[in-house]
Coordinates of C-alpha atoms in Angstrom, one line a residue:
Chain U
X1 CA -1.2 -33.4 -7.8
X2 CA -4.9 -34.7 -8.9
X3 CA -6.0 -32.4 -11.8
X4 CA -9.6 -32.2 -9.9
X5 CA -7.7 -31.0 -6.4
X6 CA -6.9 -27.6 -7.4
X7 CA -9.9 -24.5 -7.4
X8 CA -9.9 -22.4 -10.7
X9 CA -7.2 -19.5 -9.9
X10 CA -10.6 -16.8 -9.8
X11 CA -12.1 -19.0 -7.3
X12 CA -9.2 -19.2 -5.0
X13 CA -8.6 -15.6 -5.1
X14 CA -12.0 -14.6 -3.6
X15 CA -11.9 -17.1 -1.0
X16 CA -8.8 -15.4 0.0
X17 CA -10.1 -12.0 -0.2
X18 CA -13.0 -12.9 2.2
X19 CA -10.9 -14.7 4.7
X20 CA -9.1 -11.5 4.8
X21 CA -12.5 -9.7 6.2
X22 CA -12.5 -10.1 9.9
X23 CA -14.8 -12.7 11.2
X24 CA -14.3 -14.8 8.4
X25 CA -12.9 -18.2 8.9
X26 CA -11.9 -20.6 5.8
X27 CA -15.1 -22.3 6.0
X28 CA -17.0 -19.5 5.7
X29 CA -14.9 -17.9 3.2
X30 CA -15.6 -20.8 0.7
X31 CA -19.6 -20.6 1.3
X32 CA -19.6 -16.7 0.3
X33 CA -17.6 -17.2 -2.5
X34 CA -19.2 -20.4 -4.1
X35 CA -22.8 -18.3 -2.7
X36 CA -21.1 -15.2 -5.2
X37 CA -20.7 -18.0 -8.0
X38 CA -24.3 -18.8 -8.3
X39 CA -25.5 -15.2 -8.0
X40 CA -26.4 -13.5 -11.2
X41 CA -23.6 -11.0 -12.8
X42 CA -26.0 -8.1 -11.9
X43 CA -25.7 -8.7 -8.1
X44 CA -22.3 -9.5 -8.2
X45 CA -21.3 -6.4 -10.2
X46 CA -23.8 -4.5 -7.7
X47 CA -21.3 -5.5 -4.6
X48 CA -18.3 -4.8 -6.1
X49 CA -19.5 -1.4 -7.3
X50 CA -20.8 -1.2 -3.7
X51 CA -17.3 -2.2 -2.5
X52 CA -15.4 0.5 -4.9
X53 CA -18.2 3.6 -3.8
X54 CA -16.8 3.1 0.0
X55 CA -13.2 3.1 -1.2
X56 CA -13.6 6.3 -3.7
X57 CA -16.4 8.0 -2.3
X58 CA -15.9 8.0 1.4
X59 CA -13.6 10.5 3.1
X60 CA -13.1 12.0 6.5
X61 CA -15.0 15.1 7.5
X62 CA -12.3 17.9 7.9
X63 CA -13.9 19.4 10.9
X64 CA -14.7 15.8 12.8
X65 CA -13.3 13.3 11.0
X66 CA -16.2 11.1 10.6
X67 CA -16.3 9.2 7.4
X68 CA -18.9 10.9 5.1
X69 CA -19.4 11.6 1.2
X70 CA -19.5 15.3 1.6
X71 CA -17.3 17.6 3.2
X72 CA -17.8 18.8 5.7
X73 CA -20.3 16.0 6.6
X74 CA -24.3 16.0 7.7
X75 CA -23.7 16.8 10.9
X76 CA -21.4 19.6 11.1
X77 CA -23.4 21.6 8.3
X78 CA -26.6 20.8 10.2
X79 CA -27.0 24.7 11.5
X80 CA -29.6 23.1 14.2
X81 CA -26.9 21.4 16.3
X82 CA -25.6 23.0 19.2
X83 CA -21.7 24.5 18.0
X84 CA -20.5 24.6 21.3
X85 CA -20.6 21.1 23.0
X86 CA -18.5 18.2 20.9
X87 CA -19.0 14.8 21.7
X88 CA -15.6 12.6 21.4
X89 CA -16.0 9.1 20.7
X90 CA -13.6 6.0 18.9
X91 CA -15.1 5.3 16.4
X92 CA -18.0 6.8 13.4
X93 CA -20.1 3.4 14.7
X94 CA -20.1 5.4 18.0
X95 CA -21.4 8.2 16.3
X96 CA -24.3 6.3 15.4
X97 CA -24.5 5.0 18.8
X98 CA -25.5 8.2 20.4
X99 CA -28.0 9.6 17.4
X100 CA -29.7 6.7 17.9
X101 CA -30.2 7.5 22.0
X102 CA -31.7 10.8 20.7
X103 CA -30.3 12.6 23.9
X104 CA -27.8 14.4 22.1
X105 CA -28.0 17.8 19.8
X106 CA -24.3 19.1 19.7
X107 CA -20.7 18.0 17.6
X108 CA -18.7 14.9 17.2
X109 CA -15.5 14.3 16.9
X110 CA -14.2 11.0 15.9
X111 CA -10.7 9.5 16.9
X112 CA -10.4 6.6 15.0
X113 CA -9.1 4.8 18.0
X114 CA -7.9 5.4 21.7
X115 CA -4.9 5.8 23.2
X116 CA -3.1 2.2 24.1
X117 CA -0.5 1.9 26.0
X118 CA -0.1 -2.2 26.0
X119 CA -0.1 -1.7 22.1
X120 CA 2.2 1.4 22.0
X121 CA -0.8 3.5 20.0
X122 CA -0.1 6.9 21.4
X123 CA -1.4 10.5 20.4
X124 CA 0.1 10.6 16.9
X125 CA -2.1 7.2 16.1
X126 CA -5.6 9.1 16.3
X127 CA -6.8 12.3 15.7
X128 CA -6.2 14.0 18.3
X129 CA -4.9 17.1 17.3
X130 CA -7.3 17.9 14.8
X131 CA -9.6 18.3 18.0
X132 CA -7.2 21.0 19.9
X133 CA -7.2 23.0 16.3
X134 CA -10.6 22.9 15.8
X135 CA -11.2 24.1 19.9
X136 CA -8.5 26.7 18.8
X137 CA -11.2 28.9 17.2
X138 CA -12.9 29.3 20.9
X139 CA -16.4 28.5 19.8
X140 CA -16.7 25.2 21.6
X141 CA -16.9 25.4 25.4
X142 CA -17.7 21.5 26.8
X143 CA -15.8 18.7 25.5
X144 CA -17.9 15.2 26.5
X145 CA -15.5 12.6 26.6
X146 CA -17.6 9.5 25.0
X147 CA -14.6 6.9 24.3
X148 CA -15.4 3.7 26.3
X149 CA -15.4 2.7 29.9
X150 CA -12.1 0.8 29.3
X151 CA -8.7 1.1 30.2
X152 CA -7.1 2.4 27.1
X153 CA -11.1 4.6 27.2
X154 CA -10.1 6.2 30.2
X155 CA -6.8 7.0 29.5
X156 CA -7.6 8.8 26.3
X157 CA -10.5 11.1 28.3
X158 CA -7.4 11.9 30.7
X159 CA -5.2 12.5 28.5
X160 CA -7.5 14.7 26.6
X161 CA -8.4 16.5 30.0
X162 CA -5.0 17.1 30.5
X163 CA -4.6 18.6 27.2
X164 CA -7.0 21.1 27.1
X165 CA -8.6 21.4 30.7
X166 CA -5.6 24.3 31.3
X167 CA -7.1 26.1 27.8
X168 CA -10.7 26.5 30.4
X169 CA -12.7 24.4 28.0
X170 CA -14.6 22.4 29.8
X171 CA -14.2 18.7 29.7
X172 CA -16.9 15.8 30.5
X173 CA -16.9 12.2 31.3
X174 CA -19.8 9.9 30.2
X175 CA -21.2 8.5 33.2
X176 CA -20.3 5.0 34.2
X177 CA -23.0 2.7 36.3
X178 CA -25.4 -0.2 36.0
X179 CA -26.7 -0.8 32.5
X180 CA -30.4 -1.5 32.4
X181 CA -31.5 -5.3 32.9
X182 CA -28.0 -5.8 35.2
X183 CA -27.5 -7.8 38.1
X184 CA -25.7 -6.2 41.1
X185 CA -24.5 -9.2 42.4
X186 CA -22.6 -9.8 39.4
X187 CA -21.1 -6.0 39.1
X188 CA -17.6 -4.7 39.7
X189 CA -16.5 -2.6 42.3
X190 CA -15.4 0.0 40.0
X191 CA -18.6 0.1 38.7
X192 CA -20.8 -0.4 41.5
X193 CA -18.7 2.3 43.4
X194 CA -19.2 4.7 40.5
X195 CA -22.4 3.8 40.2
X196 CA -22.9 5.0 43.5
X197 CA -21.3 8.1 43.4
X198 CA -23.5 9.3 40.5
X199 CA -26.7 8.1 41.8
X200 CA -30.0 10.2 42.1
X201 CA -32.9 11.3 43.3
X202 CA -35.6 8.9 42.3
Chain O
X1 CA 0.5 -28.4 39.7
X2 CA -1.3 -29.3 35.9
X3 CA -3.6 -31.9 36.8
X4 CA -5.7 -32.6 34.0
X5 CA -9.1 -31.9 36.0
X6 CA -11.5 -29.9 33.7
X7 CA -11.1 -26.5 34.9
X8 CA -9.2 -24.5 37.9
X9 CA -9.5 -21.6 40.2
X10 CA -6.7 -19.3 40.1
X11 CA -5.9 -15.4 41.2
X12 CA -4.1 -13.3 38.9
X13 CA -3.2 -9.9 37.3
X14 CA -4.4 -9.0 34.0
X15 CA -1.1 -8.0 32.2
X16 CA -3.3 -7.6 28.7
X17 CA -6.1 -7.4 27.0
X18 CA -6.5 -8.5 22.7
X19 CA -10.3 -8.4 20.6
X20 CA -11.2 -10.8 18.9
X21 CA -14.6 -11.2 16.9
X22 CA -17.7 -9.8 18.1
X23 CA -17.6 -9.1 21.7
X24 CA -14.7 -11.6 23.4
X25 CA -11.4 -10.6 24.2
X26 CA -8.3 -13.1 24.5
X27 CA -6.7 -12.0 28.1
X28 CA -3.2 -12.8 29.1
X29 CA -3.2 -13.4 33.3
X30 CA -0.3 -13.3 35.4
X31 CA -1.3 -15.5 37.7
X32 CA -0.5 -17.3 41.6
X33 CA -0.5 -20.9 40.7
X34 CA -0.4 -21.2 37.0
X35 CA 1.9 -18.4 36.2
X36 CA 1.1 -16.4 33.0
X37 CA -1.0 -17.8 30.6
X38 CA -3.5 -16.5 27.5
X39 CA -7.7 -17.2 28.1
X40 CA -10.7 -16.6 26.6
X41 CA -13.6 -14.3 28.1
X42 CA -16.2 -14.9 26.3
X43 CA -18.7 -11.9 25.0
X44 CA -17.2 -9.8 27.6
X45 CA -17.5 -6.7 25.8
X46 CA -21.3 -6.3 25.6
X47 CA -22.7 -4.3 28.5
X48 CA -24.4 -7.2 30.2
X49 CA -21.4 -9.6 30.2
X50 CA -21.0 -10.2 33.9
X51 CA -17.3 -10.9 34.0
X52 CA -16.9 -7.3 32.0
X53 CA -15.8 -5.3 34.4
X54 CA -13.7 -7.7 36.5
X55 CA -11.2 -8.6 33.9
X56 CA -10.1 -4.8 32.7
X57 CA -6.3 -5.2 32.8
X58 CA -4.2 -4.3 35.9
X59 CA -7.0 -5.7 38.0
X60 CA -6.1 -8.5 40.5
X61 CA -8.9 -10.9 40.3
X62 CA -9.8 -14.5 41.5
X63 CA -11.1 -16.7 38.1
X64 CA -12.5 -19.6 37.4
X65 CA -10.9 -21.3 33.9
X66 CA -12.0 -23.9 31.7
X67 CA -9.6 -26.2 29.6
X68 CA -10.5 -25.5 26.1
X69 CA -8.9 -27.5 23.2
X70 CA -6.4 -24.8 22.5
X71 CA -7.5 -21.9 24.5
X72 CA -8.6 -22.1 28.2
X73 CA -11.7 -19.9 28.7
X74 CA -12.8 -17.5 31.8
X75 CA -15.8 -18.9 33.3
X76 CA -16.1 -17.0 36.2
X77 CA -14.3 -13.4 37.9
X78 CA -14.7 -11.4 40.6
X79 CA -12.2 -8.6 41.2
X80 CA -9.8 -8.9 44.6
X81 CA -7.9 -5.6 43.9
X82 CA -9.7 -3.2 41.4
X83 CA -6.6 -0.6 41.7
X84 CA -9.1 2.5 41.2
X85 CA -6.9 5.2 42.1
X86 CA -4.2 3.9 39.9
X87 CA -6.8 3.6 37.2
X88 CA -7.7 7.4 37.5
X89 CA -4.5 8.7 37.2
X90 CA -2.6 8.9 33.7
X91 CA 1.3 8.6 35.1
X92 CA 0.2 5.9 37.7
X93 CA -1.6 3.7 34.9
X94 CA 1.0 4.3 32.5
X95 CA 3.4 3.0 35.1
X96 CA 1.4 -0.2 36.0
X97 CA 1.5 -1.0 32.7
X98 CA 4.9 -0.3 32.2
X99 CA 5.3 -3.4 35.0
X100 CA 2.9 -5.2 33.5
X101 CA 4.7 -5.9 30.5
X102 CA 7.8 -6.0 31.8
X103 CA 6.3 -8.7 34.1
X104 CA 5.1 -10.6 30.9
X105 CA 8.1 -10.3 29.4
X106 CA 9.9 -11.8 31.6
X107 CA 7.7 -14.8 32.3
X108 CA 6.9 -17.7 30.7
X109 CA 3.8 -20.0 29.7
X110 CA 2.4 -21.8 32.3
X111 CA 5.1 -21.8 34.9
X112 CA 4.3 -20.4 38.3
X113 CA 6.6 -17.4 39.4
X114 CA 5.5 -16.5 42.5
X115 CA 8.1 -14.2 43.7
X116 CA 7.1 -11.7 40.5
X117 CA 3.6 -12.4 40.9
X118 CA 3.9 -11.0 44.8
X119 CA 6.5 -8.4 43.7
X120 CA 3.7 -7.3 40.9
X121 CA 0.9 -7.1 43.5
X122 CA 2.7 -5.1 45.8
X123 CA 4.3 -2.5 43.4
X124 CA 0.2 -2.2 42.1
X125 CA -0.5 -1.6 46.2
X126 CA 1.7 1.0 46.3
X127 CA 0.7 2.6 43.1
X128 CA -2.7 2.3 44.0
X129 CA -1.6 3.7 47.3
X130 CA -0.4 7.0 45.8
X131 CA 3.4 5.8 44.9
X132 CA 5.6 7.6 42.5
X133 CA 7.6 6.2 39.7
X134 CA 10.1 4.9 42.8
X135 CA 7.6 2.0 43.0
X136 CA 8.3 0.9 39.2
X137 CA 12.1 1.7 40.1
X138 CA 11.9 -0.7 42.8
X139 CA 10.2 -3.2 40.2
X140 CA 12.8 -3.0 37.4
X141 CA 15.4 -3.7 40.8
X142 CA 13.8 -6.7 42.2
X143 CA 12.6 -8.2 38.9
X144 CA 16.4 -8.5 37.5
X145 CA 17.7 -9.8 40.7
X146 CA 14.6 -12.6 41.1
X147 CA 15.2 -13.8 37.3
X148 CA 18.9 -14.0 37.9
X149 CA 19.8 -10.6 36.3
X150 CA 20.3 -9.1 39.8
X151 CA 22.7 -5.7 39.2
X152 CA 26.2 -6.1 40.1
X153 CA 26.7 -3.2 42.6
X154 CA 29.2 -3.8 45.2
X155 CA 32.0 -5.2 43.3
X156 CA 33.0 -4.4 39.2
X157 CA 30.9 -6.8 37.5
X158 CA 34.1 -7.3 35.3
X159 CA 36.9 -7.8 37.2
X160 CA 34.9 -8.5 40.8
X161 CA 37.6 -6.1 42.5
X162 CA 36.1 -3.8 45.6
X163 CA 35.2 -0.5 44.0
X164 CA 36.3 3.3 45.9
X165 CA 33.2 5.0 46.9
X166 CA 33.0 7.8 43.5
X167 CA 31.5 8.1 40.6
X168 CA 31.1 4.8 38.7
X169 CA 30.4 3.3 35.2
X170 CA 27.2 1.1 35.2
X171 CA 26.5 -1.2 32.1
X172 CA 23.7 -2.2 31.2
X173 CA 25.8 -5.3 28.6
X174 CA 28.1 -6.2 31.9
X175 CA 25.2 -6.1 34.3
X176 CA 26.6 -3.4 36.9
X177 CA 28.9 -1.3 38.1
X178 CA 32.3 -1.2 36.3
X179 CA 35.7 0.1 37.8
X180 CA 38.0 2.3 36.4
X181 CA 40.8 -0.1 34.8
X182 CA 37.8 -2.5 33.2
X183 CA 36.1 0.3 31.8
X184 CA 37.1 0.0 28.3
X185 CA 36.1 -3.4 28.6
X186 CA 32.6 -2.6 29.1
X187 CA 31.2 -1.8 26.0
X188 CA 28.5 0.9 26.6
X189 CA 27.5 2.7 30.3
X190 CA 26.7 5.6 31.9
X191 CA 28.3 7.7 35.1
X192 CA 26.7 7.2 37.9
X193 CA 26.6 9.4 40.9
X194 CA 27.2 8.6 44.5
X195 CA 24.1 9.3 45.4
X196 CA 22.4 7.4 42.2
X197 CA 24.7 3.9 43.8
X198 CA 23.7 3.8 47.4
X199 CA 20.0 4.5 46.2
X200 CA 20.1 1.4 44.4
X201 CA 22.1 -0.6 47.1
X202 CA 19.4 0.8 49.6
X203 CA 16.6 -0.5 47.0
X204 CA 17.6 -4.1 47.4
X205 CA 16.8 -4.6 51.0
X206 CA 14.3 -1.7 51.7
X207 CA 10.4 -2.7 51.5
X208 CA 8.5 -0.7 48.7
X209 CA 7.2 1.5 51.1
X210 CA 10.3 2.4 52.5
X211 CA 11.8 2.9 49.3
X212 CA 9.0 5.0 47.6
X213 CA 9.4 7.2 51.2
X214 CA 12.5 8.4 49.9
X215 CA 12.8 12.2 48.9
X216 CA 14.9 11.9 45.8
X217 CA 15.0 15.3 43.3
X218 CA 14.5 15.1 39.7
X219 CA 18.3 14.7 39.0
X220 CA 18.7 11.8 40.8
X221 CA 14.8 10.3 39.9
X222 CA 16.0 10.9 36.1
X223 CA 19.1 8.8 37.2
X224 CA 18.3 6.2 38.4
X225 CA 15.2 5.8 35.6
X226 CA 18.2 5.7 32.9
X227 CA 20.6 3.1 34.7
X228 CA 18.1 1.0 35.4
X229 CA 16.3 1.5 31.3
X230 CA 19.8 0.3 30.7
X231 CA 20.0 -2.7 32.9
X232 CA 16.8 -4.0 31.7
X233 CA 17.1 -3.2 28.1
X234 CA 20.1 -6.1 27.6
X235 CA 17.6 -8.7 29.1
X236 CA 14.4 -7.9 26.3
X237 CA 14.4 -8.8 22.9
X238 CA 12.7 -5.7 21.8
X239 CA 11.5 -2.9 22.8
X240 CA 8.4 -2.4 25.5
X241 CA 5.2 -1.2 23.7
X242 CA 4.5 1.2 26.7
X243 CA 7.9 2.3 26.4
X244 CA 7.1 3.4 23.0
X245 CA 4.0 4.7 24.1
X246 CA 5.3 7.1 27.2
X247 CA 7.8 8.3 24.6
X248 CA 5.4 8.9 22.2
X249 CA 3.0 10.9 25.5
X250 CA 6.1 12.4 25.5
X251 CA 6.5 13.7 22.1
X252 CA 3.3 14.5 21.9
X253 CA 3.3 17.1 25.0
X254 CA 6.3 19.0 23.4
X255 CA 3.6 20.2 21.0
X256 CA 2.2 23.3 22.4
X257 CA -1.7 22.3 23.2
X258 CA -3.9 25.0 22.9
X259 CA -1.9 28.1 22.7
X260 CA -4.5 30.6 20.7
X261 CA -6.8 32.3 23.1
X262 CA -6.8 30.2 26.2
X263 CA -4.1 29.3 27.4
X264 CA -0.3 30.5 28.9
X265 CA 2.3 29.0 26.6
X266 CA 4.2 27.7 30.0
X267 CA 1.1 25.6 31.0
X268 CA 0.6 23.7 27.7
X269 CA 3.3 21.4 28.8
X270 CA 2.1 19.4 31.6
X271 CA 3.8 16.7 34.2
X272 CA 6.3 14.6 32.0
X273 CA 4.8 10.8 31.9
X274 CA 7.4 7.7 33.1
X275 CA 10.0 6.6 32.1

């Protein structure tokens, strides 16, 4: 081996790291780390201290597990919400998903995934049961049912329905249709046929 | 059947979906002339992707593919079969996908199959149809006997002597039904009923629909779920991630639900899922 072939050991070890991160090919992992190189120490020590704040500061909110600094989290202490509708979704991007549409004033409640059948994920993967204890103490009368329009979506929002829509709480679907800017003639059946059932009064 | 033209039209069933990156998905298709192979959608999982909704697994679906340098990629779908009703109910889906892999495990790369392919579309007919777990009975049934695994059930698969119409050993390691004097030779098996054996003698020449027509109690459903579980089982490397799955749907509904306020303890523990 050529003396000038080999990368200083610290070197190798953060191009490693960021090939880890997904996204990341090998080419790209080089450029961020010989990018890091030329930074100044203050920057660099700013990311990693950035990196260790998520790791030691971040928890999950013991009411709806969304990831947040303070327990319970924003939402849940926000006394303005409305405590009897929770919205379910995947994941805490989700969450962020819906504040943003501004249509929606109640609860979350974050899964941290879906059901899966094809990758054998089943109930005792996500946080699931966190959300029947929580309806346990009867305040919470509508369950919305925000996972995604997909297969393994669906099949969490029945298995959910099946789960508690005996207790009488009552359980909501998302409604599926055209997205804005969409071209029927390029549209599924499933959707198209659901987007018909849904449709309204103009 | 592989010409090296730049891209091909195929239909196929999506066994399975995988994410990768931003917004594409790697898809594995079971399909008519290619058999089974892995492809690319491209940002199919933004909202305006137009192939989005076409390619959601268990759909049957006519594609166009382009050769890639490793991966082919989905240029264009439109669904043939969108299997809605299936979709929309949890024991239905859950045993559509419990065929679906089975189907891809059974298969290989690239090399057309079309006796499982057809088998495949029918079962999802009759599940989308309203059929009960019969119709992924009938599956495990066929699928053995097309891929050369067919059950030994008229004569011991040991010793090939005629067996007496009673009770009988099946094993899933000797590939059938097992007399009396080779019995020890068989080195695991369950008893199986009378009832359980003509079932599955009727299953191989019966249509789907006339064997999802038959009125079979949970005994003998429960039955033949397990001697077939056992049949199959030998032929897999590992186990089946929806297997893993139901069991764990299973698990999971042993756990009384929402007992507090609401509901009946005898009501938390809804329909069993398959198998």
């Amino acid at each position: 081996m050529a003396e000038g072939s080999s990368t200083p050991e610290p070197i190798q070890r953060l191009v490693e790291s960021f090939h880890r991160l997904p996204g990341i090919g090998p080419k790209s992992a080089q450029r961020l780390a010989y990018h890091i190189l030329r930074t100044t120490e203050q920057e660099a020590s700013a990311l990693a201290q950035a990196i260790l704040d998520v790791k030691q500061r971040i928890r999950l909110c013991s009411q709806c597990m969304n990831i947040t600094e303070s327990d319970p989290c924003g939402y849940c202490r926000d006394e303005r919400r409305d405590r009897s509708v929770v919205c379910v979704v995947e994941q805490p991007l989700d969450v962020l998903a819906i504040e943003r549409s501004g249509g929606y004033r109640g609860l979350y409640h974050v899964l941290h995934g879906v059901l899966s059948p094809m990758d054998g994920i089943g109930p005792e993967h996500i946080h699931i049961r966190e959300l029947v204890v929580r309806l346990q103490a009867g305040e919470i009368q509508e369950v919305i049912m925000a996972t995604n329009p997909s297969l393994e979506g669906e099949a969490t929002a029945m298995y959910v329905q099946r789960l508690i829509g005996p207790a009488g709480v009552k359980v909501t679907r998302l409604a599926r249709g055209l997205p804005s800017g969409a071209d029927l003639e390029y549209t599924d059946d499933v959707t198209l046929a659901r987007a018909l059932e849904g449709r309204q009064e103009v | 059947m592989t010409d090296r033209s730049r891209s091909y039209s195929t239909e196929g069933i999506v066994l399975r979906r995988r994410n990768i990156g931003e917004a594409d998905s790697i898809l594995t298709l079971f399909s008519l002339h290619e058999g089974k192979f892995d492809a690319v959608a491209r940002g199919v999982r933004k909202a305006k992707s137009r192939m989005r909704g076409h390619l959601e697994p268990l759909t049957r679906v006519q594609v166009h593919v382009a050769r890639g340098r490793s991966l082919d990629v989905f240029t264009q779908a439109e669904t043939i079969e969108a299997h809605r009703a299936l979709k929309a109910d949890l024991e239905r889906m859950n045993l559509a996908l419990y065929c679906a892999e089975l189907a891809d495990r059974f298969t290989i790369d690239r090399v057309e199959q079309r006796p499982i392919y057809e088998l495949l579309v029918d079962v999802f007919h009759a599940l989308d149809g309203g059929a009960s777990a019969q119709a992924a009975r009938y599956f495990e049934l066929h699928l053995l006997a097309i891929t050369g695994y067919e059950a030994q059930l008229d004569a011991c698969a040991i010793c090939r002597q005629k067996l007496p119409e009673e009770e009988t050993l099946i094993s899933g390691p000797a590939g059938g039904l097992v007399c009396r004097v080779c019995r020890p030779a068989a080195s695991s098996g369950r008893i199986l009923s009378v009832r359980a054996i003509k079932v599955l003698r009727y299953g191989r020449t019966a249509t789907i629909d006339q064997f999802d027509s038959l009125r079979l109690d949970d005994a003998l459903e429960h039955e033949l779920r397990a001697a077939l579980g056992d049949l199959v089982r030998p032929v897999l490397d590992r186990e089946l991630n929806t297997t893993r799955y139901m069991d764990a749907l299973e698990r999971a509904d042993r756990i009384p639900a929402l007992s507090a306020n609401h509901v009946q303890s005898d009501q938390s523990n809804p329909v069993p899922p398959e198998p």
